[in-house]
Coordinates of C-alpha atoms and ligand atoms in Angstrom, one line a residue:
X11 CA -12.4 -18.2 -21.9
X12 CA -9.5 -19.1 -24.2
X13 CA -6.9 -20.0 -21.5
X14 CA -6.6 -22.4 -18.6
X15 CA -6.4 -21.4 -15.0
X16 CA -4.7 -23.5 -12.5
X17 CA -7.0 -25.2 -10.0
X18 CA -9.5 -22.3 -10.1
X19 CA -12.1 -22.6 -7.4
X20 CA -10.4 -25.5 -5.7
X21 CA -8.7 -23.7 -2.9
X22 CA -10.1 -23.6 0.6
X23 CA -10.1 -20.1 2.0
X24 CA -8.2 -20.3 5.3
X25 CA -8.6 -16.7 6.5
X26 CA -11.8 -17.4 8.3
X27 CA -13.0 -13.9 7.6
X28 CA -16.4 -12.7 6.6
X29 CA -16.8 -11.4 3.1
X30 CA -19.5 -9.0 3.9
X31 CA -19.4 -5.9 1.7
X32 CA -19.6 -3.7 4.8
X33 CA -16.1 -4.6 5.8
X34 CA -13.8 -1.6 5.3
X35 CA -10.1 -1.6 5.4
X36 CA -9.7 -0.2 8.9
X37 CA -10.6 -1.6 12.3
X38 CA -14.0 -2.7 11.2
X39 CA -12.4 -5.0 8.6
X40 CA -10.0 -6.4 11.3
X41 CA -12.9 -7.3 13.5
X42 CA -14.2 -9.6 10.7
X43 CA -11.1 -11.8 10.6
X44 CA -10.2 -14.9 12.5
X45 CA -7.8 -14.4 15.5
X46 CA -5.0 -16.0 13.6
X47 CA -5.3 -13.8 10.5
X48 CA -6.0 -10.7 12.6
X49 CA -2.8 -11.3 14.5
X50 CA -0.9 -11.5 11.1
X51 CA -2.3 -8.3 9.7
X52 CA -3.1 -5.9 12.5
X53 CA 0.5 -4.5 12.6
X54 CA 1.4 -5.0 8.9
X55 CA 1.2 -1.5 7.3
X56 CA 0.5 -2.9 3.9
X57 CA -2.1 -5.5 4.8
X58 CA -4.2 -3.2 7.0
X59 CA -5.0 0.4 6.0
X60 CA -5.6 1.3 9.6
X61 CA -2.2 -0.2 10.7
X62 CA -0.3 2.0 8.2
X63 CA -1.0 5.1 10.3
X64 CA 1.0 3.5 13.2
X65 CA 3.4 0.9 11.9
X66 CA 6.4 1.1 9.6
X67 CA 8.0 -1.4 7.2
X68 CA 11.5 -1.6 5.8
X69 CA 12.9 -3.2 2.7
X70 CA 16.3 -4.7 2.4
X71 CA 17.6 -4.5 -1.1
X72 CA 19.4 -7.9 -1.2
X73 CA 18.0 -9.1 -4.5
X74 CA 19.7 -7.4 -7.5
X75 CA 18.8 -9.8 -10.3
X76 CA 15.6 -10.8 -12.1
X77 CA 14.5 -13.9 -14.0
X78 CA 12.0 -12.2 -16.3
X79 CA 11.7 -8.9 -18.2
X80 CA 8.7 -6.6 -17.7
X81 CA 8.2 -3.8 -20.2
X82 CA 7.7 -1.4 -17.4
X83 CA 11.1 -2.1 -15.7
X84 CA 14.6 -0.9 -16.2
X85 CA 16.6 -2.4 -13.4
X86 CA 18.7 0.6 -13.1
X87 CA 15.6 1.6 -11.2
X88 CA 13.6 -0.1 -8.5
X89 CA 11.4 -3.0 -9.2
X90 CA 8.2 -1.4 -10.6
X91 CA 6.2 -4.1 -8.9
X92 CA 6.9 -2.7 -5.5
X93 CA 8.5 0.7 -6.0
X94 CA 8.4 4.0 -7.6
X95 CA 11.1 4.7 -10.1
X96 CA 14.3 5.7 -8.4
X97 CA 17.7 4.2 -8.2
X98 CA 18.2 2.0 -5.1
X99 CA 20.8 3.8 -3.1
X100 CA 22.7 0.6 -2.3
X101 CA 22.2 -3.1 -2.9
X102 CA 23.2 -4.8 0.4
X103 CA 24.6 -8.2 1.3
X104 CA 22.6 -10.4 3.7
X105 CA 25.0 -9.6 6.5
X106 CA 24.6 -5.8 5.8
X107 CA 20.9 -6.3 5.6
X108 CA 20.7 -7.8 9.1
X109 CA 22.8 -5.0 10.5
X110 CA 20.5 -2.5 8.8
X111 CA 17.4 -4.1 10.2
X112 CA 18.9 -4.0 13.7
X113 CA 19.7 -0.3 13.3
X114 CA 16.2 0.5 12.1
X115 CA 14.5 -1.6 14.8
X116 CA 16.4 0.4 17.4
X117 CA 15.7 3.8 15.9
X118 CA 12.1 3.2 14.6
X119 CA 10.4 0.9 17.2
X120 CA 7.2 1.1 15.2
X121 CA 8.9 -0.9 12.4
X122 CA 7.1 -4.3 12.4
X123 CA 7.8 -5.8 9.0
X124 CA 10.9 -6.5 6.9
X125 CA 10.3 -7.1 3.2
X126 CA 12.5 -8.2 0.4
X127 CA 11.1 -6.5 -2.7
X128 CA 14.0 -6.1 -5.1
X129 CA 15.5 -4.2 -6.7
X130 CA 15.2 -7.4 -8.9
X131 CA 13.1 -10.4 -7.9
X132 CA 13.5 -11.8 -4.4
X133 CA 13.5 -15.4 -5.6
X134 CA 15.8 -15.0 -8.6
X135 CA 18.7 -15.0 -6.2
X136 CA 17.3 -17.3 -3.6
X137 CA 20.5 -17.9 -1.6
X138 CA 20.8 -14.1 -0.8
X139 CA 17.1 -13.9 0.1
X140 CA 17.0 -17.0 2.3
X141 CA 20.3 -16.2 4.1
X142 CA 18.7 -12.9 5.0
X143 CA 15.4 -14.3 6.1
X144 CA 17.0 -17.1 8.1
X145 CA 19.3 -14.7 10.0
X146 CA 16.4 -12.3 10.7
X147 CA 14.1 -15.1 11.9
X148 CA 16.8 -16.4 14.2
X149 CA 18.0 -13.0 15.7
X150 CA 14.8 -10.9 15.6
X151 CA 11.8 -13.2 15.7
X152 CA 9.4 -10.5 16.7
X153 CA 9.7 -8.9 13.3
X154 CA 7.4 -10.1 10.5
X155 CA 8.9 -11.2 7.3
X156 CA 7.4 -10.4 3.9
X157 CA 8.4 -11.1 0.3
X158 CA 7.4 -9.8 -3.1
X159 CA 8.0 -11.8 -6.2
X160 CA 6.9 -12.1 -9.9
X161 CA 6.0 -15.7 -9.0
X162 CA 8.2 -17.5 -11.6
X163 CA 10.3 -19.3 -8.9
X164 CA 7.6 -19.3 -6.2
X165 CA 6.5 -23.0 -6.4
X166 CA 10.0 -24.3 -5.8
X167 CA 10.7 -21.9 -2.9
X168 CA 7.4 -21.7 -1.1
X169 CA 8.3 -24.5 1.4
X170 CA 11.6 -22.7 2.3
X171 CA 9.7 -19.4 2.7
X172 CA 7.3 -21.2 5.1
X173 CA 10.2 -22.6 7.1
X174 CA 11.7 -19.1 7.5
X175 CA 8.4 -18.0 8.9
X176 CA 7.6 -15.7 6.0
X177 CA 3.9 -15.2 6.5
X178 CA 3.2 -12.5 3.9
X179 CA 3.8 -13.1 0.2
X180 CA 3.1 -10.7 -2.6
X181 CA 2.8 -12.0 -6.2
X182 CA 2.6 -9.6 -9.1
X183 CA 0.0 -11.0 -11.5
X184 CA -0.7 -8.7 -14.4
X185 CA -2.8 -11.1 -16.5
X186 CA -4.2 -14.6 -16.8
X187 CA -4.4 -14.5 -20.6
X188 CA -1.0 -15.3 -22.3
X189 CA -2.0 -13.1 -25.2
X190 CA -2.2 -10.1 -22.9
X191 CA 1.0 -11.3 -21.2
X192 CA 3.0 -11.2 -24.5
X193 CA 2.4 -7.4 -24.5
X194 CA 3.9 -7.1 -21.0
X195 CA 6.7 -9.7 -20.8
X196 CA 9.1 -10.2 -23.7
X197 CA 11.0 -13.1 -22.1
X198 CA 11.7 -15.1 -19.1
X199 CA 14.7 -17.2 -17.9
X200 CA 13.7 -20.8 -17.3
X201 CA 16.1 -23.6 -16.6
X202 CA 18.9 -21.3 -17.4
X203 CA 17.5 -20.6 -20.9
X204 CA 15.9 -17.4 -22.2
X205 CA 12.4 -18.2 -23.4
X206 CA 10.7 -15.5 -25.5
X207 CA 7.1 -14.8 -26.4
X208 CA 4.0 -16.7 -25.6
X209 CA 5.8 -19.8 -24.5
X210 CA 7.7 -18.0 -21.8
X211 CA 4.5 -16.1 -20.7
X212 CA 2.6 -19.4 -20.4
X213 CA 5.2 -20.8 -18.1
X214 CA 5.2 -17.6 -16.0
X215 CA 1.4 -17.5 -15.6
X216 CA 1.3 -21.2 -14.7
X217 CA 4.0 -20.7 -12.1
X218 CA 2.3 -17.7 -10.6
X219 CA -1.0 -19.5 -10.2
X220 CA 0.6 -22.6 -8.8
X221 CA 2.7 -20.6 -6.4
X222 CA -0.4 -18.6 -5.3
X223 CA -2.2 -21.8 -4.4
X224 CA 0.7 -23.4 -2.7
X225 CA 1.3 -20.3 -0.5
X226 CA -2.3 -20.1 0.5
X227 CA -2.4 -23.8 1.3
X228 CA 0.5 -23.2 3.7
X229 CA -1.4 -20.5 5.5
X230 CA 0.5 -17.6 4.1
X231 CA -1.4 -14.4 3.6
X232 CA -1.1 -13.6 -0.1
X233 CA -1.4 -10.2 -1.7
X234 CA -1.6 -9.9 -5.4
X235 CA -0.3 -6.8 -7.1
X236 CA -1.4 -5.9 -10.6
X237 CA 0.0 -3.1 -12.7
X238 CA -2.7 -1.3 -14.6
X239 CA -1.6 -0.7 -18.2
X240 CA -4.2 1.2 -20.1
X241 CA -5.2 -0.4 -23.4
X242 CA -3.3 -3.6 -22.5
X243 CA -4.6 -5.2 -19.3
X244 CA -7.0 -2.6 -17.8
X245 CA -10.2 -4.4 -18.8
X246 CA -8.6 -7.8 -18.2
X247 CA -7.7 -6.9 -14.6
X248 CA -11.4 -7.2 -13.6
X249 CA -11.1 -10.9 -14.5
X250 CA -7.8 -11.1 -12.6
X251 CA -9.5 -9.6 -9.6
X252 CA -12.3 -12.2 -9.8
X253 CA -9.7 -15.0 -10.0
X254 CA -7.7 -13.5 -7.1
X255 CA -10.9 -13.5 -5.0
X256 CA -11.7 -17.1 -5.8
X257 CA -8.3 -18.4 -4.9
X258 CA -8.6 -16.9 -1.4
X259 CA -5.8 -14.4 -1.6
X260 CA -6.2 -11.8 1.2
X261 CA -5.8 -8.6 -0.8
X262 CA -5.6 -7.3 -4.3
X263 CA -3.5 -4.2 -5.0
X264 CA -3.9 -2.6 -8.4
X265 CA -1.1 -0.1 -9.1
X266 CA -1.0 2.5 -11.8
X267 CA 1.7 2.0 -14.4
X268 CA 4.5 4.6 -14.1
X269 CA 6.2 5.0 -17.5
X270 CA 8.4 8.0 -18.3
X271 CA 10.9 8.1 -21.2
X272 CA 13.7 9.1 -18.8
X273 CA 13.3 5.7 -17.0
X274 CA 14.5 4.0 -20.1
X275 CA 11.8 1.3 -20.0
X276 CA 10.2 -0.2 -23.1
X277 CA 6.9 1.4 -22.2
X278 CA 8.5 4.7 -21.3
X279 CA 10.3 4.9 -24.6
X280 CA 7.4 3.7 -26.7
X281 CA 4.9 6.2 -25.2
X282 CA 2.7 3.8 -23.3
X283 CA 0.8 6.0 -20.9
X284 CA -0.2 5.3 -17.3
X285 CA -3.9 5.6 -16.2
X286 CA -5.5 8.9 -15.2
X287 CA -6.6 9.2 -11.6
X288 CA -10.2 8.8 -12.7
X289 CA -9.5 5.6 -14.7
X290 CA -7.5 4.2 -11.8
X291 CA -10.1 4.8 -9.2
X292 CA -12.9 3.5 -11.4
X293 CA -11.0 0.2 -11.9
X294 CA -10.3 -0.1 -8.2
X295 CA -14.0 0.3 -7.5
X296 CA -14.9 -2.2 -10.2
X297 CA -12.4 -4.7 -8.9
X298 CA -13.5 -4.1 -5.3
X299 CA -16.8 -5.9 -5.0
X300 CA -16.5 -8.0 -1.9
X301 CA -12.7 -8.3 -2.4
X302 CA -10.5 -6.4 -0.1
X303 CA -8.6 -3.9 -2.3
X304 CA -5.5 -2.1 -1.1
X305 CA -5.8 1.6 -1.6
X306 CA -2.9 2.9 0.5
X307 CA 0.0 1.5 -1.5
X308 CA 2.8 4.0 -2.1
X309 CA 4.7 2.0 -4.7
X310 CA 7.7 2.2 -2.5
X311 CA 11.4 1.8 -3.3
X312 CA 13.1 -1.5 -2.8
X313 CA 15.1 0.1 0.0
X314 CA 12.3 2.1 1.6
X315 CA 12.3 2.5 5.4
X316 CA 9.6 4.0 7.7
X317 CA 5.9 4.7 7.6
X318 CA 4.4 4.3 4.1
X319 CA 4.8 7.6 2.3
X320 CA 7.4 8.9 4.8
X321 CA 10.6 7.4 3.6
X322 CA 13.6 7.6 6.0
X323 CA 15.9 5.4 4.0
X324 CA 18.6 8.1 3.8
X325 CA 19.1 7.9 7.6
X326 CA 20.2 4.3 7.4
X327 CA 22.9 4.1 4.7
X328 CA 25.7 1.6 5.4
X329 CA 28.3 4.2 6.3
X330 CA 25.9 5.6 9.0
X331 CA 25.1 2.3 10.6
X332 CA 28.6 0.9 10.6
X333 CA 29.6 2.2 14.0
X334 CA 26.3 1.4 15.8
X335 CA 26.5 -1.1 18.7
X336 CA 23.1 -2.4 19.4
X337 CA 21.8 -4.8 22.1
X338 CA 18.7 -6.4 20.5
X339 CA 17.3 -7.7 23.8
X340 CA 17.0 -4.1 25.1
X341 CA 15.7 -2.9 21.8
X342 CA 13.1 -5.7 21.8
X343 CA 11.8 -4.7 25.2
X344 CA 11.5 -1.1 24.1
X345 CA 9.7 -2.2 20.9
X346 CA 7.2 -4.3 22.9
X347 CA 6.4 -1.2 25.1
X348 CA 5.9 1.0 22.0
X349 CA 3.6 -1.6 20.3
X350 CA 1.6 -2.0 23.5
X351 CA 1.1 1.7 23.7
X352 CA 0.0 1.9 20.1
X353 CA -2.5 -1.0 20.6
X354 CA -3.9 0.8 23.7
X355 CA -4.4 3.9 21.6
X356 CA -6.1 2.0 18.8
X357 CA -8.4 0.2 21.2
X358 CA -9.3 3.5 22.8
X359 CA -10.0 5.0 19.4
X360 CA -12.3 2.2 18.4
X361 CA -14.3 2.6 21.6
X362 CA -14.5 6.4 21.1
X363 CA -15.6 5.9 17.5
X364 CA -18.3 3.5 18.5
X365 CA -19.5 5.9 21.2
X366 CA -19.5 9.1 19.2
X367 CA -19.0 9.1 15.4
X368 CA -21.8 7.2 13.8
X369 CA -24.1 8.1 16.6
X370 CA -23.5 11.8 16.3
X371 CA -23.8 11.8 12.5
X372 CA -26.9 9.7 12.5
X373 CA -28.6 11.9 15.1
X374 CA -27.7 15.2 13.5
X375 CA -30.7 17.3 12.9
X376 CA -30.9 18.9 9.5
X377 CA -33.6 21.4 8.7
X378 CA -36.9 19.8 9.4
X379 CA -35.3 16.6 10.8
X380 CA -34.8 15.0 7.4
X381 CA -33.0 11.7 7.4
X382 CA -29.3 12.5 7.0
X383 CA -28.7 9.2 5.2
X384 CA -30.1 10.8 2.1
X385 CA -27.1 13.1 1.7
X386 CA -24.2 12.6 -0.7
X387 CA -20.8 11.5 0.6
X388 CA -18.1 14.2 0.4
X389 CA -14.4 13.8 -0.3
X390 CA -12.0 15.4 2.2
X391 CA -8.2 15.5 2.4
X392 CA -6.2 15.1 5.5
X393 CA -2.6 16.2 6.3
X394 CA -1.0 13.8 8.8
X395 CA 2.4 12.5 9.8
X396 CA 0.9 9.3 11.2
X397 CA -0.8 7.8 14.3
X398 CA -4.2 8.4 12.8
X399 CA -4.2 12.1 13.8
X400 CA -4.7 15.4 12.0
X401 CA -1.3 16.7 13.0
X402 CA 0.5 18.2 10.0
X403 CA 0.8 21.7 8.7
X404 CA -0.7 22.1 5.3
X405 CA 2.6 23.6 4.0
X406 CA 4.7 20.6 5.3
X407 CA 2.7 17.9 3.6
X408 CA 4.3 15.7 1.0
X409 CA 1.0 13.9 0.5
X410 CA -2.6 14.1 1.5
X411 CA -4.9 11.2 2.5
X412 CA -8.2 11.3 0.8
X413 CA -11.4 10.1 2.4
X414 CA -15.0 9.8 1.4
X415 CA -17.2 10.9 4.3
X416 CA -20.9 10.2 4.7
X417 CA -23.4 9.6 7.5
X418 CA -22.0 6.0 7.5
X419 CA -18.6 7.2 8.5
X420 CA -15.4 7.6 6.5
X421 CA -13.8 5.5 3.8
X422 CA -10.2 5.7 2.8
X423 CA -9.9 6.4 -1.0
X424 CA -6.2 6.8 -1.5
X425 CA -3.4 9.3 -1.2
X426 CA -2.3 12.3 -3.4
X427 CA 1.2 13.5 -3.7
X428 CA 2.0 17.1 -2.9
X429 CA 5.0 19.3 -3.1
X430 CA 5.8 21.1 0.2
X431 CA 4.3 24.5 0.1
X432 CA 6.4 25.7 3.0
X433 CA 10.2 25.1 3.1
X434 CA 10.4 26.4 6.7
X435 CA 12.7 29.2 5.5
X436 CA 10.0 31.8 5.7
X437 CA 9.4 31.9 2.0
X438 CA 6.2 29.9 1.9
X439 CA 4.2 32.8 0.4
X440 CA 6.2 32.6 -2.8
X441 CA 5.7 29.0 -3.5
X442 CA 2.9 29.4 -5.9
X443 CA 3.7 26.3 -8.0
X444 CA 3.4 24.0 -5.0
X445 CA 0.2 25.7 -4.0
X446 CA -1.3 25.4 -7.5
X447 CA -0.3 21.7 -7.6
X448 CA -2.0 21.1 -4.2
X449 CA -5.2 22.8 -5.4
X450 CA -5.1 20.7 -8.5
X451 CA -4.5 17.5 -6.6
X452 CA -7.4 18.2 -4.2
X453 CA -9.9 19.5 -6.9
X454 CA -12.5 16.7 -6.1
X455 CA -12.4 17.5 -2.3
X456 CA -14.7 19.8 -0.4
X457 CA -12.4 20.2 2.6
X458 CA -8.8 19.9 3.8
X459 CA -8.1 19.1 7.4
X460 CA -4.7 20.0 8.7
X461 CA -2.9 21.1 11.9
X462 CA -2.4 24.7 10.6
X463 CA -2.6 26.6 7.4
X464 CA -1.6 30.1 6.4
X465 CA -3.7 32.9 5.0
X466 CA -2.6 32.6 1.4
X467 CA -3.1 28.9 0.9
X468 CA -6.4 29.2 2.8
X469 CA -7.6 31.8 0.3
X470 CA -6.4 29.8 -2.7
X471 CA -8.1 26.6 -1.5
X472 CA -11.3 28.4 -0.7
X473 CA -11.4 30.0 -4.1
X474 CA -11.3 26.5 -5.5
X475 CA -14.2 25.4 -3.4
X476 CA -12.0 23.4 -0.9
X477 CA -12.7 24.6 2.7
X478 CA -9.6 24.6 4.9
X479 CA -10.1 23.3 8.5
X480 CA -7.3 23.6 11.1
X481 CA -9.6 23.6 14.2
X482 CA -9.4 19.8 14.5
X483 CA -5.6 19.9 15.0
X484 CA -4.5 16.8 17.0
X485 CA -7.9 15.1 16.7
X486 CA -8.3 11.5 15.5
X487 CA -8.8 11.6 11.7
X488 CA -12.2 9.8 11.9
X489 CA -13.5 12.1 14.6
X490 CA -12.3 15.2 12.7
X491 CA -13.9 14.1 9.4
X492 CA -17.2 13.3 11.1
X493 CA -17.2 16.7 12.8
X494 CA -16.6 18.5 9.5
X495 CA -19.2 16.5 7.7
X496 CA -21.7 17.2 10.4
X497 CA -21.0 20.9 10.3
X498 CA -21.5 20.8 6.5
X499 CA -24.8 19.0 6.9
X500 CA -26.0 21.5 9.4
X501 CA -24.9 24.4 7.2
X502 CA -26.8 22.8 4.2
X503 CA -23.5 22.4 2.3
X504 CA -24.0 18.7 1.4
X505 CA -26.0 17.8 -1.7
X506 CA -29.1 15.8 -1.1
X507 CA -29.5 12.4 -2.8
X508 CA -32.6 12.2 -4.9
Ligands
LIG27 FE1 7.2 -4.4 1.4 FE2 5.3 -5.2 -0.1 FE3 5.8 -6.5 2.1 FE4 4.7 -4.1 2.1 S1 5.6 -2.9 0.4 S2 7.2 -6.3 0.4 S3 3.8 -6.0 1.2 S4 6.4 -4.8 3.4 FE5 3.4 -2.1 0.6 FE6 5.1 -0.6 -0.6 FE7 2.8 -1.0 -1.7 FE8 4.5 -3.0 -1.5 S5 3.2 0.1 0.2 S6 4.8 -1.1 -2.7 S7 2.3 -3.0 -1.0
LIG28 FE1 11.7 -5.6 -13.0 FE2 10.3 -6.7 -11.0 FE3 9.6 -7.2 -13.6 FE4 11.8 -8.2 -12.7 S1 9.7 -8.7 -12.0 S2 11.6 -7.2 -14.6 S3 12.6 -6.6 -11.3 S4 9.5 -5.2 -12.5

């Protein structure tokens, strides 16, 4: 190795969790964690795949400036570390941010986390970020606080983050090797001076690694984001993932580069491509190993509000929330009730899963009682609006969740964007482009589970080898997937493993 890592291998892992490969990202994974860590992640929609079906997050865009330049960023757009390209509707002051959080907490009681993720870097304008965090910690202590940063200023602010009760820290680490870094970062601002090239990159990487260690030592749950840039850091990210695992970070989140000429970024204008879906999934699998990988990231906007993938930010613009009078004590009681009901539902789901799913799949009789474990897993898509239930019409879906289903149960793979097939205006049948796109997006799936589906889309999907299922409407996703897989096994539709 031709570069130095900071304190590699020296950090104690505080999470108390098991590292068994069997741990998934859902409830089974949660059961492996210490009580303290489980408490921190069980209602954080980014840190727990299972939680993202139930709980929402919001970002307050209080951080307009940045202290580095990434070749994939044009700050007219959101921070590409934590967002999809799109202009932030409005940068808010700390006071406006608190007001906005109050409004969202009242309207969306499932909102459990407030994050600061841009549109610049949260720690490049620390006074704005910390004024916001302090006020939120004081007035709404039941809401978790989360920050996302490029890491340059993390070491000098980690103590203050800890004092503000920020338990979740995301650091974007795209490389460990400065020679790779020079192809990603042209300059940084350090001690009020612009430092270009390798020297600047070396400072950035050292700060990132030091900040990562310091945050972990203070008991924060650290997630590392890495942007996959084909031909630049794609191979190198496997090494980054190993490093992340060794430091004791909780989660690694590899994101695909989004680079379009219209975004005006260096990569967009120079033709740097993002990864294909196949390349991206292959890297996620390779980085996985016994490391917990995040697969449900939506690359959200720096002002996103709501469940991941279901943005409601437009409902909470400053002009809309100005007149609201909110009594937080009443809101807090209501939120506690809603959270208790969600937890009851989740507990009931776990019991039901233990009683039925695996048992029923493992005991399914296929032909002459062959062992069903010798059958291939199958990919299936689900249309859902949340709560872990198959509850969305095919034509209303903006995205589909993708699972790999086998006799062992179901494993979340990721999400696929969709364009709504049905506008609700009675013209669904004409929306061939959206339908073609959905078929393309689901081409590796054998089934789509939704609340309802019309005749035309059913036909188009079936012709592409994707079986539509709306008979499990309102069933829990895991149960519905298991039932469809079982049916496929019984019908001899699942390929046998040799
Ligand atoms: Fe926001 Fe990030 Fe906190 Fe989540 S997002 S600051 S950890 S509360 Fe989540 Fe959005 Fe992905 Fe970020 S889905 S982009 S990982
Ligand atoms: Fe843009 Fe974020 Fe990079 Fe700063 S750290 S240049 S805001 S992507």
